[in-house]
Every structure is written in C-alpha cells, then in structure tokens.
Short mmCIF file of C-alpha atoms and ligand atoms in Angstrom, two decimals:
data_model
loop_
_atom_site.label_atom_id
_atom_site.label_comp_id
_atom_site.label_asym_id
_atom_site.label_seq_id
_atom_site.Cartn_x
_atom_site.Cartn_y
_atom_site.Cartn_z
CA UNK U 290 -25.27 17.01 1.60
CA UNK U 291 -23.60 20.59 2.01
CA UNK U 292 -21.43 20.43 -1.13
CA UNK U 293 -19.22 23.41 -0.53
CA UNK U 294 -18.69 22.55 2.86
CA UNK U 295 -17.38 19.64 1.95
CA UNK U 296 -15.25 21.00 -0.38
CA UNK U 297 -13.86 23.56 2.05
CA UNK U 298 -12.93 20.55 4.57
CA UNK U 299 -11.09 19.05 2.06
CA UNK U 300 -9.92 22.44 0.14
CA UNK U 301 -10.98 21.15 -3.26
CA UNK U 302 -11.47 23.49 -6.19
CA UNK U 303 -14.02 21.76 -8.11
CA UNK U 304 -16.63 19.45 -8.65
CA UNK U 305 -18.31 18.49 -12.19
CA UNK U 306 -20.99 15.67 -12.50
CA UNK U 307 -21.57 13.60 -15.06
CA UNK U 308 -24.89 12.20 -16.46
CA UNK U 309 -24.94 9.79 -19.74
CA UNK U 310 -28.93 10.20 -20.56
CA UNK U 311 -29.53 6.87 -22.85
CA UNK U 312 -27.86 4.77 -20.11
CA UNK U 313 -28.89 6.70 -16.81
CA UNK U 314 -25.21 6.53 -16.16
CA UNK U 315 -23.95 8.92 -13.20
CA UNK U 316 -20.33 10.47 -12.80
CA UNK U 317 -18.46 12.83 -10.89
CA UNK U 318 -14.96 13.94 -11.20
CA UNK U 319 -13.23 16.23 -8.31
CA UNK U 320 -10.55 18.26 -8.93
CA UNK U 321 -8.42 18.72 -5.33
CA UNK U 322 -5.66 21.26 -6.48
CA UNK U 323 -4.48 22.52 -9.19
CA UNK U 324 -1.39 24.49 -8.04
CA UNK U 325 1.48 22.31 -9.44
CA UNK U 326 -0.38 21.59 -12.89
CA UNK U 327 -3.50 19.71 -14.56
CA UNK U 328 -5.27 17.38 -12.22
CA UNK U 329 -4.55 13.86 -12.60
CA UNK U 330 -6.15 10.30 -11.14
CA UNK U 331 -8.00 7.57 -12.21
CA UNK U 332 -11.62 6.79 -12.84
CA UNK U 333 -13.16 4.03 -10.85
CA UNK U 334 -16.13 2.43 -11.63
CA UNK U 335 -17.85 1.26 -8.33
CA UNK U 336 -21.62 0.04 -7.56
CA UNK U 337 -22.18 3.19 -4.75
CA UNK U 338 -24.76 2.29 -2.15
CA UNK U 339 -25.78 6.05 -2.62
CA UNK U 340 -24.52 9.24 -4.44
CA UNK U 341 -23.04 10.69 -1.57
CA UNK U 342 -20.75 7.46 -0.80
CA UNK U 343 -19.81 8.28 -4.84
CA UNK U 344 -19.08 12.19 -4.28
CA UNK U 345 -17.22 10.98 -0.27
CA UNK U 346 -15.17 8.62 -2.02
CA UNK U 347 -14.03 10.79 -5.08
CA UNK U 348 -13.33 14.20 -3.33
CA UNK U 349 -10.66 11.18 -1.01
CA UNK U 350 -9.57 9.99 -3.55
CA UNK U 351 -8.72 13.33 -5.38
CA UNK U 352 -7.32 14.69 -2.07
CA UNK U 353 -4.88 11.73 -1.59
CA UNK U 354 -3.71 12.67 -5.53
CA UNK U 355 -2.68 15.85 -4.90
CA UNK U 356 -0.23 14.98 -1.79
CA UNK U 357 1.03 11.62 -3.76
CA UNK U 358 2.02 14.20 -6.71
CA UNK U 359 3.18 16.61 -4.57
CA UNK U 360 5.24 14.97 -2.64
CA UNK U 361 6.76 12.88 -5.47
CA UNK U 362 7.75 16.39 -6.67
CA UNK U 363 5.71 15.86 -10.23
CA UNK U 364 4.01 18.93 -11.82
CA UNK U 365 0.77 17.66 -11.56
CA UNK U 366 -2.46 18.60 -9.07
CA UNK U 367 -4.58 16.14 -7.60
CA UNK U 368 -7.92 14.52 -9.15
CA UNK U 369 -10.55 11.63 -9.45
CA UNK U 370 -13.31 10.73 -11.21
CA UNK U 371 -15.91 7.78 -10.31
CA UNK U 372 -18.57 6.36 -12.22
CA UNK U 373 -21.54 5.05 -10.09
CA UNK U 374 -22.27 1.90 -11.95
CA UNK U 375 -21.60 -1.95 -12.01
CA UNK U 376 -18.11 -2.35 -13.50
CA UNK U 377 -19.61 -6.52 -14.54
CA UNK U 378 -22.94 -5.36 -16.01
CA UNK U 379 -23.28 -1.45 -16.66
CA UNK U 380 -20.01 -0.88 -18.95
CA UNK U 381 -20.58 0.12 -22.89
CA UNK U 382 -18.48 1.89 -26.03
CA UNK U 383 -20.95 4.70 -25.33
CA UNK U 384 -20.23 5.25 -21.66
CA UNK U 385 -16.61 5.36 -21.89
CA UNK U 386 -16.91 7.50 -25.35
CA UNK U 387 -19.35 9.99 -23.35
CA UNK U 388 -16.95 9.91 -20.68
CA UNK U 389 -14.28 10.47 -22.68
CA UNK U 390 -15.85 13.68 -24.48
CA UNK U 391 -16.93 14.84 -21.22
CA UNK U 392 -13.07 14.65 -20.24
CA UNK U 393 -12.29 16.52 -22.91
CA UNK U 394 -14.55 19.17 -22.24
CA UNK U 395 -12.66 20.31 -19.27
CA UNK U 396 -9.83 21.02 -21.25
CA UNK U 397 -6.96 19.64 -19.84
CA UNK U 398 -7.94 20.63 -16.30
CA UNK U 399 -8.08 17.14 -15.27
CA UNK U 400 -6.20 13.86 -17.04
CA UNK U 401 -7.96 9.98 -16.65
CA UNK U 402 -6.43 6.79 -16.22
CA UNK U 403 -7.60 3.69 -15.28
CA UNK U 404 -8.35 2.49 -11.75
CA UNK U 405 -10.28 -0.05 -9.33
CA UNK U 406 -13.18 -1.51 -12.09
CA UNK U 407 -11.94 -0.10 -15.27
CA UNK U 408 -9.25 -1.66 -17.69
CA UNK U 409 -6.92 -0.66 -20.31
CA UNK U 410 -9.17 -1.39 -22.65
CA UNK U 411 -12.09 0.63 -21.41
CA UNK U 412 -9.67 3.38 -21.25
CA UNK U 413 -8.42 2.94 -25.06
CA UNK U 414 -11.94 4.06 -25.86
CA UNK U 415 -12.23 6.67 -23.76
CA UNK U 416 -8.61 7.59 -25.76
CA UNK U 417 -10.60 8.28 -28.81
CA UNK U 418 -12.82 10.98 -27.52
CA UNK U 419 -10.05 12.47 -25.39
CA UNK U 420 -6.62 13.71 -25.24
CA UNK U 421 -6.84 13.80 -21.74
CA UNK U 422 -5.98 10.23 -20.60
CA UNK U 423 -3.04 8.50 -19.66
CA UNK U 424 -2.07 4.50 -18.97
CA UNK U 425 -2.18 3.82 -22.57
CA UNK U 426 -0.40 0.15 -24.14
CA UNK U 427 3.16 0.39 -24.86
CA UNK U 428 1.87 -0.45 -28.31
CA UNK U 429 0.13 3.17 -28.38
CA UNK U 430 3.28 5.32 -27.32
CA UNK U 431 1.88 4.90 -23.53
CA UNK U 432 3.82 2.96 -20.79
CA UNK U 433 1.66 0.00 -20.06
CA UNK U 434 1.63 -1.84 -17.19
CA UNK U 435 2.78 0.71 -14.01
CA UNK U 436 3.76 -2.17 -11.98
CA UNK U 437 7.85 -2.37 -12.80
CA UNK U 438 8.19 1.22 -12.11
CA UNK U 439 5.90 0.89 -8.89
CA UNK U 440 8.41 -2.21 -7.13
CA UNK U 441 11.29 0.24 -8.03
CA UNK U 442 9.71 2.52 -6.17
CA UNK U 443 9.03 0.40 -3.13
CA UNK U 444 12.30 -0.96 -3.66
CA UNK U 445 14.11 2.62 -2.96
CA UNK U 446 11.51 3.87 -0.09
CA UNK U 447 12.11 0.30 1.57
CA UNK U 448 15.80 0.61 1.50
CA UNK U 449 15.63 4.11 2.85
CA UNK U 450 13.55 2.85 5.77
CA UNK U 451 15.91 0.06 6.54
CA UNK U 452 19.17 2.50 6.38
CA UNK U 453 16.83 5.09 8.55
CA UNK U 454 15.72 2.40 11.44
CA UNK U 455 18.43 -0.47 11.12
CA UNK U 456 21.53 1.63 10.09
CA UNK U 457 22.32 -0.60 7.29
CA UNK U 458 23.20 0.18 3.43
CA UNK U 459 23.18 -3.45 2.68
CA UNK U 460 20.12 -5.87 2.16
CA UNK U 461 21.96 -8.85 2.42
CA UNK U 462 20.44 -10.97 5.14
CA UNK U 463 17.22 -9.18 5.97
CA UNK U 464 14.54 -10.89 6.42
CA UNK U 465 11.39 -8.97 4.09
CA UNK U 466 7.83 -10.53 4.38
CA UNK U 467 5.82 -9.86 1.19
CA UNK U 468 2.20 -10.18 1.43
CA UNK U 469 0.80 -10.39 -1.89
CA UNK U 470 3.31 -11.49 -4.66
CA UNK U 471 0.73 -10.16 -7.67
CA UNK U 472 2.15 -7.42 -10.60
CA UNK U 473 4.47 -5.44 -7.34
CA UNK U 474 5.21 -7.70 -5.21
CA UNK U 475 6.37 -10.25 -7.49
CA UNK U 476 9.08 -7.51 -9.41
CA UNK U 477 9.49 -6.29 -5.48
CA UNK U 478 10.26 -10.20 -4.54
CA UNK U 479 13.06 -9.83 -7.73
CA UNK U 480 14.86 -6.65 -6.47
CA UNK U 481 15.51 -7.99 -2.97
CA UNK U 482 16.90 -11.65 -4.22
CA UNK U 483 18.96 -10.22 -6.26
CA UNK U 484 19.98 -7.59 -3.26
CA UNK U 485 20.30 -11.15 -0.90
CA UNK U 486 17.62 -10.58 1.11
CA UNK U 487 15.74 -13.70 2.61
CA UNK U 488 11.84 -13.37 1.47
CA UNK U 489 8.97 -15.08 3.02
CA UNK U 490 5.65 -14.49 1.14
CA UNK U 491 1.68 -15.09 1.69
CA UNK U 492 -0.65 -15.09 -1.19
CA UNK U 493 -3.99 -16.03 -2.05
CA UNK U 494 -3.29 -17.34 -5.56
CA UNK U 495 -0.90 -20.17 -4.52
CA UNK U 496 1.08 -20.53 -7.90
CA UNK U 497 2.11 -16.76 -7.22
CA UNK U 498 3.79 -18.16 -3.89
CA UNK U 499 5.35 -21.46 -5.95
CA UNK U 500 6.69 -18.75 -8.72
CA UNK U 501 8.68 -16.85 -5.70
CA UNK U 502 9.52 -20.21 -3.86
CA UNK U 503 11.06 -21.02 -7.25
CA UNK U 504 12.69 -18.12 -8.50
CA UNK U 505 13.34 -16.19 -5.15
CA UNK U 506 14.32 -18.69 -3.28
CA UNK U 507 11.46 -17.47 -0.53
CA UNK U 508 9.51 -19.05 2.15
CA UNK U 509 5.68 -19.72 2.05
CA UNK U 510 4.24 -18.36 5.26
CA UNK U 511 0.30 -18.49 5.99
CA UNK U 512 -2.56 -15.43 5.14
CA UNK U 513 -2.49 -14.44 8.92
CA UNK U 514 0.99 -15.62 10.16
CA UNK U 515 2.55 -13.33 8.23
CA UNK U 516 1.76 -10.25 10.48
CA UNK U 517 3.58 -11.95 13.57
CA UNK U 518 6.72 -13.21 11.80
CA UNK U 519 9.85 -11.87 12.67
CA UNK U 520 11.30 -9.95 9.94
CA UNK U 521 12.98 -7.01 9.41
CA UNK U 522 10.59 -5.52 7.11
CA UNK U 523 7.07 -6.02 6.65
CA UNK U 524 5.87 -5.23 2.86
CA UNK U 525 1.91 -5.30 1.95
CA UNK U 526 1.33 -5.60 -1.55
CA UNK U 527 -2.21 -6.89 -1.46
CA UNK U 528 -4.48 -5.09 0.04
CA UNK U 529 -5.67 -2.10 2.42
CA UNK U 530 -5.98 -1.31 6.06
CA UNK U 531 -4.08 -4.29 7.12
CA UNK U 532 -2.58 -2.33 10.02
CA UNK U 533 -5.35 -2.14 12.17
CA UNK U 534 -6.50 -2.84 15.56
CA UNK U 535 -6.29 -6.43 14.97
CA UNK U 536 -2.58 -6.62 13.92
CA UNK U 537 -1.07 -3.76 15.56
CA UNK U 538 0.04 -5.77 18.51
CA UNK U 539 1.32 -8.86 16.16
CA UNK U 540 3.93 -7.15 14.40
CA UNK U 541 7.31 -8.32 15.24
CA UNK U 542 9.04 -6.25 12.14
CA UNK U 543 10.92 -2.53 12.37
CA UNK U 544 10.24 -1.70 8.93
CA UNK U 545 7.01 -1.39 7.29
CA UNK U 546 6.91 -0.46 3.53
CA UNK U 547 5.14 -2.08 0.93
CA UNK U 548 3.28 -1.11 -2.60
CA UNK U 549 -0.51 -1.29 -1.38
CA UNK U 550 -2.62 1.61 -0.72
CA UNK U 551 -4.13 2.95 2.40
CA UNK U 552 -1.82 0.80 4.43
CA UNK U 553 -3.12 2.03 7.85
CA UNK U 554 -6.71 1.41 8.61
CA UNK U 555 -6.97 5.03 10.62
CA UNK U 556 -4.61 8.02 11.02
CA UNK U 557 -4.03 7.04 14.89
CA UNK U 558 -2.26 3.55 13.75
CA UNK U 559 0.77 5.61 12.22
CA UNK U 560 1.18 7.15 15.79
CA UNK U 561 0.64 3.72 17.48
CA UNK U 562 3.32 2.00 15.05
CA UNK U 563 5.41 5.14 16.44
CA UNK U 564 4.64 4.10 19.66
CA UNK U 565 6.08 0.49 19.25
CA UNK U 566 9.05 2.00 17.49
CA UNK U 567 8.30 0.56 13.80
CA UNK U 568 9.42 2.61 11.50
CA UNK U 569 6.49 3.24 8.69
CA UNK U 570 6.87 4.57 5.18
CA UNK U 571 4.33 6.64 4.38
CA UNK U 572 2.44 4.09 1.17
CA UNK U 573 1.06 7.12 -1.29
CA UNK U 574 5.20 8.18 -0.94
CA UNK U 575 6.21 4.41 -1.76
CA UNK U 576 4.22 3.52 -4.11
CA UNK U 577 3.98 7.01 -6.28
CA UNK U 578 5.94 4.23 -9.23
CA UNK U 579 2.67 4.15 -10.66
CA UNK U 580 1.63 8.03 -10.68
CA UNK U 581 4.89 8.79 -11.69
CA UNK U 582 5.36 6.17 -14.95
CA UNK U 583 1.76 7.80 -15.80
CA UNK U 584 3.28 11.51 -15.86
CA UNK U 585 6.05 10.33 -18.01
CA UNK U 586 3.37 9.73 -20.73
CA UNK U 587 2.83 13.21 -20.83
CA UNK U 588 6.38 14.38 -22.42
CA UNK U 589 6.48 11.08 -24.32
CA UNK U 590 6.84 8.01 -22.37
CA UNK U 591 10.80 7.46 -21.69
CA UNK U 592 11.54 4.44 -19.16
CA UNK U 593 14.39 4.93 -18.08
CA UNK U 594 13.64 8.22 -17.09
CA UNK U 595 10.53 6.51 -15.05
CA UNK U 596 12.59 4.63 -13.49
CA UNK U 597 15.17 7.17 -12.66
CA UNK U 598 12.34 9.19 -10.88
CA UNK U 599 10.93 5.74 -8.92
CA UNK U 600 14.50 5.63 -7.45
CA UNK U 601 14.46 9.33 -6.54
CA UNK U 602 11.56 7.93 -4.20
CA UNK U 603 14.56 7.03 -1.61
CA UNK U 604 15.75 10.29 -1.17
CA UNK U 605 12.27 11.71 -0.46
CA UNK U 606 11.46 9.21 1.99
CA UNK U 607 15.03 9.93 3.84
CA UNK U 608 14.18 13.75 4.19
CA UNK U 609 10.32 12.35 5.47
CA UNK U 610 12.47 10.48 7.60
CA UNK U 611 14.61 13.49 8.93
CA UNK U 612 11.54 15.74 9.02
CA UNK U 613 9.70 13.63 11.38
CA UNK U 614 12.47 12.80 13.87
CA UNK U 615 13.16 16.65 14.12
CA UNK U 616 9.99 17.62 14.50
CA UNK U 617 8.66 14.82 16.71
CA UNK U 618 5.92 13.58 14.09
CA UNK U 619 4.92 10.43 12.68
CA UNK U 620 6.31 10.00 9.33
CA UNK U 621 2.83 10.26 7.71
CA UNK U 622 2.79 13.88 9.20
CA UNK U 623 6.12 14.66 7.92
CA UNK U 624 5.28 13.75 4.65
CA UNK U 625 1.72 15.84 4.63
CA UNK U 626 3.42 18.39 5.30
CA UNK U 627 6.32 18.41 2.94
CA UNK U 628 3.61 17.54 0.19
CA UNK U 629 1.63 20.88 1.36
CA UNK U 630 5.37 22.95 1.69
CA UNK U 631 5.75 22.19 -2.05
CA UNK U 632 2.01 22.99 -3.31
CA UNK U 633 2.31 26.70 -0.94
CA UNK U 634 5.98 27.42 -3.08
CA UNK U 635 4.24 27.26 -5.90
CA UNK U 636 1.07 28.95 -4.71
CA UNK U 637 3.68 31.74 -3.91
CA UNK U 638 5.74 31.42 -7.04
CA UNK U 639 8.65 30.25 -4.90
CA UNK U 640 11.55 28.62 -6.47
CA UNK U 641 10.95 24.76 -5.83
CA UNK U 642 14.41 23.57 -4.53
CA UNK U 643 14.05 20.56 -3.03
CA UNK U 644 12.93 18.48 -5.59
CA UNK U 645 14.65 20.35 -7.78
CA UNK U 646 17.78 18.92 -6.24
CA UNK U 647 16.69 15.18 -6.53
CA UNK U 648 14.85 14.56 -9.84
CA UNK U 649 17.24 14.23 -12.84
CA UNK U 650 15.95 15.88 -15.93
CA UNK U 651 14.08 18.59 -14.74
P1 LIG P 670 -2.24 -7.55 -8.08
O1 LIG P 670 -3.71 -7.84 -8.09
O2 LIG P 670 -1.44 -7.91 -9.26
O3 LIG P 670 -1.56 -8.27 -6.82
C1 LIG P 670 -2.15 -8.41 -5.59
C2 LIG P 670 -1.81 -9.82 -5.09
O4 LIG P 670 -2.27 -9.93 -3.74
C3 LIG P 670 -2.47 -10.92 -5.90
O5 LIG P 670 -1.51 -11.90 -6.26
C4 LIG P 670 -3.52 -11.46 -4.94
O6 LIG P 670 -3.76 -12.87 -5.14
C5 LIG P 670 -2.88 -11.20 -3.60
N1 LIG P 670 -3.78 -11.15 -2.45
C6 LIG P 670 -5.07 -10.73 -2.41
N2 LIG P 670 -5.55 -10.85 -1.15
C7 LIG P 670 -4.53 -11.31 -0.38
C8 LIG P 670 -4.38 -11.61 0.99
N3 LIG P 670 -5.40 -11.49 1.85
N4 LIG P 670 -3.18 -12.04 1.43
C9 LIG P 670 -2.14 -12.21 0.59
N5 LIG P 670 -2.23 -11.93 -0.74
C10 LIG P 670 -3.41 -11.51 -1.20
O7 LIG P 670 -2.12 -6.00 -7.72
P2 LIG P 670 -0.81 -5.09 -7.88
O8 LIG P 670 -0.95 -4.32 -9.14
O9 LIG P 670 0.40 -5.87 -7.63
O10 LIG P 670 -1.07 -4.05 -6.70
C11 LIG P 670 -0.84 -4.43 -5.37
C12 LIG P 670 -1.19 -3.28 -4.44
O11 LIG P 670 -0.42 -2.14 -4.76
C13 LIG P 670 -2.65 -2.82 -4.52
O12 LIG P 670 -3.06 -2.41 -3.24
C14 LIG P 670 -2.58 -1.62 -5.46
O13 LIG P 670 -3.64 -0.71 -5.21
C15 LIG P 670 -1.26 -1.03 -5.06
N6 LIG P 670 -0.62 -0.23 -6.12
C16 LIG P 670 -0.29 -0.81 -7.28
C17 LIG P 670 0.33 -0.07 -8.28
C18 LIG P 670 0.74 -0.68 -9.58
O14 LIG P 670 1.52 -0.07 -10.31
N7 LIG P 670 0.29 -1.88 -9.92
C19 LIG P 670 0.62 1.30 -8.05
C20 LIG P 670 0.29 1.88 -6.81
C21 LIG P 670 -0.34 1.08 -5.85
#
C-alpha cells in the first residue's frame, strides 16, 4: 500500500511501527493531528486478517480521535495504536512492557489507554515502562472506570437533542429506548428515572434488563423490536452500525442519541435520518465522557471537574444543532466542521472562544 497517500487522504502526521523481536509481535501507532496538544487514543489489540486491515483501521481510528477531542474542546490531538495479535492467546508482561517503552520513546507525542482487547491491567504494565498512559485504577491516582462520566455525557447531548427536536426542557414523560443496559446504559437508565422518563430496554445479558426493570422501573422490549418502538428517543449503548439499511425505515423515534460508537453504518444514513426528520446526535460528540474523564488524568484526576466538562457536552451539541439548521447540513457535518474550525484557530494561533466560553476551569 501507498503509505503517504494514505496519510494525505486522511491528513495524518505520522506513522511509527512497532516490532517486539522474541514474540514476532507487530504494532503500529498513528498520530492524526497534533495541533491542539499530544496525541491521545487507545491501543487495541485485534487478530488483523492482514497488515494493511491493521494500518486501515488505526490511521480511522486516530482520525476519529482528533475530531472527538476537538470538538469536545480538550487540548489534546488525535491518535491510535493497534497491536496485530490475539488479545486470548498472544498477550505477555513483555509485550505490554516493550510497548510501553516504545510509548515512551515518542516522548509524549502520543498518550495510551486501553481499548477493544486490552484491560486495565494490561495497561498497569505498560504504566511501568511509560509515563505516557492514561485509564489508570482510582487506586493509582487515575479515574477508573470512564463509564459514569460517559452516561453524563449522553445524558446532556440527549437532553439537548430532545429540547432541539421536541421543544421540551423537561424529561418527564418521554419515552427513551435503551439498547444495551451494560457500564453506560445502565448509569444512562439512572439519570432519566430519576428525570421521569419512561425507559424500555433490550439486552443480551438478561439480568442487566431485570436490574433496570427493578430499579428503573423500565420495560423489557425484544433485541429487534426495539428499533420500531415508538419512543421519543432512541439510545444505542451496545453496539455499532445499528442504523443501517435494515433499520432505517423501522424507526418510529425523533431523537437518536446514545453512548455507542460508530452509530451509523455509512455517512449517507445521517442524511437519510435527515430525510425522515430524526434528529441525530452526532455519537463521537455524545459519548466524548470517556475521552474527556481520560484527559482529566493528565492535571490530576478531579471528578467533579469530569463531570462538569461531560455536562458541557449539551451546550456543544446545541451549537451542532444551530450550525446544521443554518447551514442546511446533517448534524454529523456540522459537527466535522466545528471540530476542524477549532483545530485551524489553533493552527493559526487564534484565540479559541467558543469553548472557551463553555468549559469551566479553563
Ligand atoms: P458494556 O459491555 O458494559 O455494555 C454493553 C451492553 O450491551 C452489555 O450489557 C451487552 O450485554 C449489551 N449488548 C450486546 N449486544 C447487544 C445487542 N445486540 N442488543 C442489546 N444489547 C446488547 O459496554 P459499555 O462500556 O457500556 O459501552 C457501551 C458502548 O458505548 C460501546 O459501544 C462502547 O464502545 C461505547 N463507549 C463506551 C464508553 C465508556 O466509557 N464505557 C465511552 C465511549 C463509548
């Protein structure tokens, strides 16, 4: 594969690979942008069919960092790292220590965490070789588990979706479908009983869905009747892609805005959600919880100040809002190009005001 021409499609600044010689162990971590600070994202640890799926996957992955930072107005630049290996089988101290060292070799330029096939505690180890890492234990001065901070999040771009499309302040009433109640959606599930909102929730763990029957007060609804019910707000907190061409008809909701990643299975289903007059909220926006408890470990993890950004996640999503009824874009548009306002301002050593105005302590 053309390697630079990749990276000038994407506009990436760099590329490093990775090799661990006594285990045959291959790596490669992409570094997007660098213009609001050090590159940060997670390493995954995926079999690859091939090398190129490896180096496709992390210069997307790195890509998608830089807009979620961006946009969540954090001082941080976009980066990845993947290890091609089996997460079950091909995981030792000395990867994640050679890993780690090879981290630290770039100096700060790019910052680890965990992600899809590693775990905290493959990521304590690579903590002893490298500064460079963040989604440490609570125990360690870190802030654990993302996943409080993350449902705040959703919690704040959800109700700025609902005030945008249904003209309401209030949640008491609506009618939210939660599909997944794991780590998000279950805290998610929390927020909007205790706002009086009427859940119904799909899951394929079914003490997850007794757990919110019980303390929620919500409905069990099936793994594919969930998509057709008619609710005010749709919220994926499982999985991918599940707005596709297979669902895209089914949805009866105006809202959709939920914690999962890559919520649309292609581009062109944000303009056909447009098209049916559902109002969608942008997922790397609503969920940046995670990214964002992450960059509080950098200054010394602080909470409330976490959580104090997660909820400035409502007044981004209302100016994504405003941006793409203005300018006649689908919301995912609007909020490319807000993220890629804010990296050009500081390319041009502009003063950064509009996130300036919403995130306390900065
Ligand atoms: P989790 O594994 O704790 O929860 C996912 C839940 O979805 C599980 O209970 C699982 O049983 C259920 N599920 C799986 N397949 C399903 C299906 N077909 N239908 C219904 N339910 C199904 O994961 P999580 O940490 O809560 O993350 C949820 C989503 O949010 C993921 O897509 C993740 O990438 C994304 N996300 C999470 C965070 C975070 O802080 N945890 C941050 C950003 C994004």
């Amino acid at each position: 594969m053309d390697l630079f021409a990749e990276m000038q499609a994407r506009g990436h600044e760099q590329i490093d690979f990775f090799y661990e010689p006594e285990f045959g162990i291959k790596g490669v971590v992409a570094i997007h942008n660098t213009a609001l600070g050090p590159a940060l994202g997670g390493c995954r640890m995926w079999n690859y069919q091939s090398e190129k799926d490896a180096v496709i996957d992390v210069l997307r992955l790195s890509r998608g960092m830089t807009y979620k930072a961006a946009v969540s107005g954090l001082d941080l630049g976009g980066g990845k790292a993947v290890i091609i290996g089996d997460p079950k089988t091909d995981k030792s101290e000395a990867l994640w220590r050679a890993f780690g060292r090879f981290v630290q070799g770039m100096g700060g330029r790019y910052i680890t965490a965990e992600d899809v096939g590693t775990s905290v505690e493959d990521i304590a180890i690579v903590r002893r070789e490298t500064r460079y890492v963040v989604g440490i234990a609570q125990d360690q001065g870190g802030g654990g588990d993302p996943s409080r901070v993350t449902a705040r999040g959703v919690f704040a771009g959800l109700r700025a979706a609902v005030e945008a499309r249904l003209g309401r302040k209030d949640l008491e009433g609506l009618k939210v479908a939660i599909q997944g109640v794991g780590h998000v959606g279950m805290y998610l599930a929390r927020l909007l009983h205790r706002n009086g909102a009427r859940l119904f929730v799909s899951d394929i763990d079914s003490s997850r869905v007794s757990e919110a029957i019980e303390k929620y007060a919500a409905q069990a609804v099936g793994l594919d009747e969930i998509y057709g019910l008619d609710v005010d707000v749709f919220a994926p907190c499982a999985l991918g892609a599940v707005v596709n061409d297979d669902t895209i008809d089914r949805f009866r909701c105006t809202v959709i805005a939920g914690g999962a990643n890559n919520v649309l299975y292609n581009p062109r289903h944000g303009e056909e959600l447009v098209k049916r007059n559902i109002l969608y909220a942008p997922d790397y926006v609503v969920n940046a919880g995670g990214v964002i408890n992450v960059y509080q470990e950098l200054n010394g993890y602080n909470e409330e100040e976490a959580l104090r950004k997660a909820d400035a996640i409502y007044h981004t999503l209302r100016e994504i809002f405003d941006l793409s009824k203005k300018e006649n874009i689908a919301p995912y548009q609007a909020s490319d190009r807000l993220a890629e306002a804010r990296i050009r301002r500081a390319k041009d050593g502009r003063k950064d005001r509009l996130h300036n105005l919403y995130l306390p302590g900065r």
